[in-house]
Amino acid sequence: MSPKKGCDHGQCGSRTVLLDGRRHLTCLSLAVAHDGSEIVNAAGLGRLTGDA
Ligand code: FES
């Protein structure tokens, strides 16, 4: 996961990832609640699209 400065209130979206293919704000959830899920961060999106 790439470090970013965020708001911690669910308003800026700076910590958004794809969680099982759907947009998800990681700052508002516990990682343990998503054990086994597929998570793609911004760096991973670049790899998916061939931009990285
Ligand atoms: S840190 Fe701003 S929405 Fe999560």
Short mmCIF file of C-alpha atoms and ligand atoms in Angstrom, two decimals:
data_model
loop_
_atom_site.label_atom_id
_atom_site.label_comp_id
_atom_site.label_asym_id
_atom_site.label_seq_id
_atom_site.Cartn_x
_atom_site.Cartn_y
_atom_site.Cartn_z
CA MET A 1 0.00 0.00 0.00
CA SER A 2 1.40 3.37 -0.89
CA PRO A 3 1.54 5.99 1.88
CA LYS A 4 -0.53 9.10 1.32
CA LYS A 5 -1.64 12.03 3.41
CA GLY A 6 -5.39 11.87 3.86
CA CYS A 7 -8.27 13.30 5.80
CA ASP A 8 -9.20 10.17 7.85
CA HIS A 9 -12.87 11.16 7.49
CA GLY A 10 -13.87 9.48 4.23
CA GLN A 11 -13.97 12.72 2.27
CA CYS A 12 -10.80 12.98 0.17
CA GLY A 13 -10.51 9.49 -1.29
CA SER A 14 -6.71 9.46 -1.14
CA ARG A 15 -6.66 5.93 0.27
CA THR A 16 -9.09 4.44 -2.22
CA VAL A 17 -8.39 0.92 -3.51
CA LEU A 18 -10.24 -1.69 -5.51
CA LEU A 19 -11.49 -4.34 -3.09
CA ASP A 20 -12.71 -7.38 -4.99
CA GLY A 21 -13.19 -5.10 -7.99
CA ARG A 22 -15.18 -2.39 -6.21
CA ARG A 23 -14.09 1.06 -5.02
CA HIS A 24 -13.35 1.06 -1.29
CA LEU A 25 -12.01 3.60 1.22
CA THR A 26 -9.38 1.79 3.27
CA CYS A 27 -9.29 4.50 5.92
CA LEU A 28 -12.81 3.56 7.02
CA SER A 29 -12.36 -0.19 7.41
CA LEU A 30 -10.38 -2.79 9.28
CA ALA A 31 -8.04 -4.92 7.18
CA VAL A 32 -8.96 -8.06 9.13
CA ALA A 33 -12.56 -7.69 7.94
CA HIS A 34 -11.38 -8.28 4.36
CA ASP A 35 -9.07 -11.25 4.87
CA GLY A 36 -8.83 -13.17 1.60
CA SER A 37 -10.10 -10.30 -0.56
CA GLU A 38 -8.28 -9.07 -3.67
CA ILE A 39 -6.97 -5.54 -3.11
CA VAL A 40 -5.51 -3.33 -5.87
CA ASN A 41 -3.98 0.02 -4.90
CA ALA A 42 -2.98 2.93 -7.17
CA ALA A 43 0.32 1.29 -8.10
CA GLY A 44 -1.50 -1.91 -8.97
CA LEU A 45 -3.94 -0.02 -11.18
CA GLY A 46 -0.98 1.22 -13.22
CA ARG A 47 0.14 -2.34 -13.73
CA LEU A 48 -3.36 -3.43 -14.76
CA THR A 49 -3.60 -0.69 -17.39
CA GLY A 50 0.01 -0.99 -18.55
CA ASP A 51 0.87 2.56 -17.41
CA ALA A 52 3.41 1.51 -14.74
S1 FES B 1 -8.16 9.63 4.15
FE1 FES B 1 -9.58 10.88 3.15
S2 FES B 1 -11.09 9.54 2.43
FE2 FES B 1 -9.72 8.32 3.51
#
